[in-house]
Amino acid sequence: MESYDHLKIDKKWQKAWEDSNLYETKDNVPGKENFYSLVEFSYPSGNLHTGHWYAFSVPDIFARYKRMRGYNVLYPMGFDAFGLPAENAAIKLGADPKVWTYEQMDKMRIQLRSMGASFDWSREVVTCTPEYYKWTQWMFNQFLKHDLVYRDITMVNWCPKDQTILANEQVVDGTCERCGSEVVQREQQQWMLRITKYADRLVDDLDALEWPHAIKEAQKNWIGRSEGSEITFELKNPHSSDLWKVAVFTTRADTLFGVTYVVLAPEHPLVKELIAEVENKNEVEVYITQTSKKLELERQQSKEKTGVELQGIKAINPANGEEVPVWIADYVLANYGTGAVMGVPMHDERDHEFAQTHGLPIVDLPLVDSAEITKKVGGTMTKTYRLRDWGISRQRYWGTPIPIVYDPEGNAHPVPDEHLPWLLPTDVDHTPDGTPPLARSKELFERTEKIFGNGWVPEVETMDAFVDSTWYFYRYLDNKNNTAFAAKGSMDAWMPIDLYMGGAEHTTMHVLYSRFWTKALFDLKLVTDSEPYTVRRNRGLILGPDGNKMSKSKGNVINPDDIVDRLGADTLRLYLAFMGPYIGSNYPWDPNGVVGVRRFLERVWKLKEKIGEGKTTPQLHKTIKKITEDIEAYKFNTCIAAMMILVNEWEKTTAILQTEYTDLLLLLAPFAPHMTEELWNTLGQKDSIHLSSWPTVDESQLIDEMRTIGIQINGKLRAELRISTSATKEEIEAEALALPKVQGLVQSTTVAKVIVVPGRIVNIVIH
RNA sequence: GCUGGAGUGGCGGAAUUGGUAUACGCGCUAGUCUUAGGAACUAGUGCCGCAAGGCUUAGGAGUUCAAGUCUCCUCUCCAGCACCA
């Protein structure tokens, strides 16, 4: 018999599946229910690493299993092709981002094929193609029309060295992830998406979703909804008749009588007005300048309660008319709540520290009812959020152009739909110099004037790449449509997504953004579901053999291509699935462990020689049952363990039936698609094993005639009893008590009670 | 600090959900084969003990005939948020 030659077998079947379009998925197949299984598509980095294998080949097991259970399964793949990784790599190599990206995608498609995953490549989606970003722009226009897009000046992360805005996720501990410079906050006008309008729904709709508690909590945490009161304090200056009002947000209106001062954030708009009135103008101005220069890192790390009193200004407590001093301090954040707080040192730790530092009074007055006092002082019960609107402007080249043009007066206008896709120009030097690269495109400016008239200029910013990925799962459903982002019929066939497996790092970014996007589309009646993912599950990470995250600098990277060459795609797939439950933990790579599963595959291979006449093994049906249950719970590790147990048992027998062997192949097919297909084929089967049905459990085979149960005395295991499963409680008790071992221990005592759990245990209670 | 999650052999992890703890794999030990290294195969392998036996699911208490599993306290680790009023 030929030995298991993975190199030959992997390639042979990958080609055969491709030639026969085995995984091409139709929107509707009579008699089959649809199942949409989604995994996060990847950046075209041109290098498929172990993480990709874990992210794609393990969920492929589930997709294949579902197909064998009779579902019409969509398991698509594509590329999140715009964005920083491509642009950075291109800049570094002096290459064109587009050329570089397309080269990487070509490489990755080849690597992805080596996985033997059941992707339907005919539905591939690439976000940097005009055919795709046309619809990203179209949706942007729709949102603009419905006031979900606006332009505003906000604080952004700015890297002074790279002269560019950084996304939040590119700021690592206050420094630029690329060059390590300390990031500063800077005011910048940008295009914003009104995600905060959806804050309540993004929190409340989580309740109905079948998602893990941890993911829901992380999103709630991130949105940070806080319920409280907004209360207005009047400010006055004894030397003039001017009056100002300042609203504060508090969750503790009940402490209103304990207020001994009011604090504004240094950036609070009112401060600019008040500054002319204060007695210590210089001091205040110096403080404002100092805090604005403070690096984000410092402000985060130093919890020192600095501040300056606005001398001469007094706030009037609406509850009792008492005059209290007004301060500015940078422990009050401008962009949370109203940017102003009432200082209650008795009941708030930070206020207490501030009061102590600056010698402000700390008074203990009785608490009142929050709702009542809020009403009494003319305040309102309100909610505030940590979540802020999503700034999507990027001063970069490699992204979806924001489809906006400005008239000669500087007013913004959307690029009409008939001019979409609003193409990304190519006549651009993409080296970052602090100005958007598109500003240097002659073609873009000429195009704008040609279409809109003299003096019109284009928007020169591009969109955050997270915008592209908010809706990619709709495009898989109808990826060639050029009259709509997807036809309603295709969306009805597949949405909402049945299973979305991905990384925990996307919980508060991509997953939240795409939920928002879907809700916005839903409100515009463009889609029929307000939530995109029925089930979301987070997988873990594959760590290096040293237990650290794989990285080139640590020298602990396992290259999947090497494993595929040496041991085969099936071994790698199987090992990744065998490491532990798919949902939950991170697992270190064990170079010996991967050899262990290869041995298992070889045993399955050799078992073919044992096919012959014989008796059915009851173990097979227990195995089918076990795997069917565990696979549904994404516990692929115990599925493989169950197959190993079966193979261990079969190795001890002289012969196995061919039907039993093919049942094992069917169970193993989702895990090791290449080897099982080869064995299936050599046994004379004509159709692909991957078009076959999942084996059924013969319930009658599950019933054991005899069973070994444990005999405990006072809860401690003392003996074992082999007994018929049809034995009555009385029979079991009698036999247990008759055991010599039990006799010896029970003899000189009184048996108080005997608990018999048939098929499980006997516990004899003695005194 | 707040929120969530987790602690089981030398390692990754099992445990029918309250019923024989340590399945399966790795590693380790011995043996067979091999010039050797490796690979493969066979047997053993929770800990202490020569043994009888005792102990064991981070630690401590509790409920129960019975606890890895339920309850309370303590400790440790991981993740997210964090001067969020």
Short mmCIF file of N, CA, C and O in Angstrom, two decimals, chain A residues 85-95 100 178 431-432 552:
data_model
loop_
_atom_site.label_atom_id
_atom_site.label_comp_id
_atom_site.label_asym_id
_atom_site.label_seq_id
_atom_site.Cartn_x
_atom_site.Cartn_y
_atom_site.Cartn_z
N PRO A 85 -1.53 49.48 6.33
CA PRO A 85 -0.48 48.49 6.13
C PRO A 85 0.07 48.51 4.71
O PRO A 85 1.28 48.52 4.51
N ALA A 86 -0.85 48.58 3.75
CA ALA A 86 -0.41 48.61 2.34
C ALA A 86 0.35 49.89 2.05
O ALA A 86 1.41 49.88 1.44
N GLU A 87 -0.21 51.00 2.53
CA GLU A 87 0.42 52.28 2.24
C GLU A 87 1.81 52.38 2.89
O GLU A 87 2.77 52.82 2.26
N ASN A 88 1.89 51.94 4.13
CA ASN A 88 3.18 51.98 4.83
C ASN A 88 4.23 51.12 4.13
O ASN A 88 5.37 51.53 3.95
N ALA A 89 3.81 49.92 3.74
CA ALA A 89 4.74 49.01 3.07
C ALA A 89 5.20 49.61 1.75
O ALA A 89 6.39 49.57 1.43
N ALA A 90 4.25 50.19 1.02
CA ALA A 90 4.58 50.78 -0.27
C ALA A 90 5.55 51.96 -0.10
O ALA A 90 6.51 52.09 -0.85
N ILE A 91 5.29 52.79 0.91
CA ILE A 91 6.17 53.94 1.17
C ILE A 91 7.59 53.45 1.47
O ILE A 91 8.57 53.96 0.95
N LYS A 92 7.63 52.43 2.31
CA LYS A 92 8.92 51.89 2.72
C LYS A 92 9.71 51.35 1.52
O LYS A 92 10.93 51.51 1.42
N LEU A 93 9.00 50.72 0.58
CA LEU A 93 9.66 50.12 -0.58
C LEU A 93 9.73 51.06 -1.77
O LEU A 93 10.28 50.71 -2.81
N GLY A 94 9.15 52.25 -1.61
CA GLY A 94 9.12 53.19 -2.72
C GLY A 94 8.24 52.70 -3.86
O GLY A 94 8.46 53.01 -5.02
N ALA A 95 7.23 51.90 -3.53
CA ALA A 95 6.37 51.31 -4.55
C ALA A 95 5.02 52.01 -4.59
O ALA A 95 4.69 52.78 -3.71
N TRP A 100 1.57 47.31 -5.28
CA TRP A 100 2.00 46.47 -4.15
C TRP A 100 0.84 45.62 -3.63
O TRP A 100 0.96 44.42 -3.44
N ARG A 178 4.28 53.45 14.57
CA ARG A 178 5.25 53.30 13.51
C ARG A 178 6.63 53.83 13.89
O ARG A 178 7.64 53.17 13.70
N THR A 431 4.25 60.09 -0.67
CA THR A 431 5.07 60.28 0.53
C THR A 431 4.37 61.26 1.47
O THR A 431 3.98 62.34 1.04
N PRO A 432 4.22 60.90 2.73
CA PRO A 432 3.50 61.80 3.62
C PRO A 432 4.33 63.05 3.95
O PRO A 432 5.52 62.94 4.20
N LYS A 552 8.57 38.62 14.64
CA LYS A 552 9.89 38.42 14.05
C LYS A 552 10.99 38.76 15.04
O LYS A 552 12.00 38.08 15.11
#
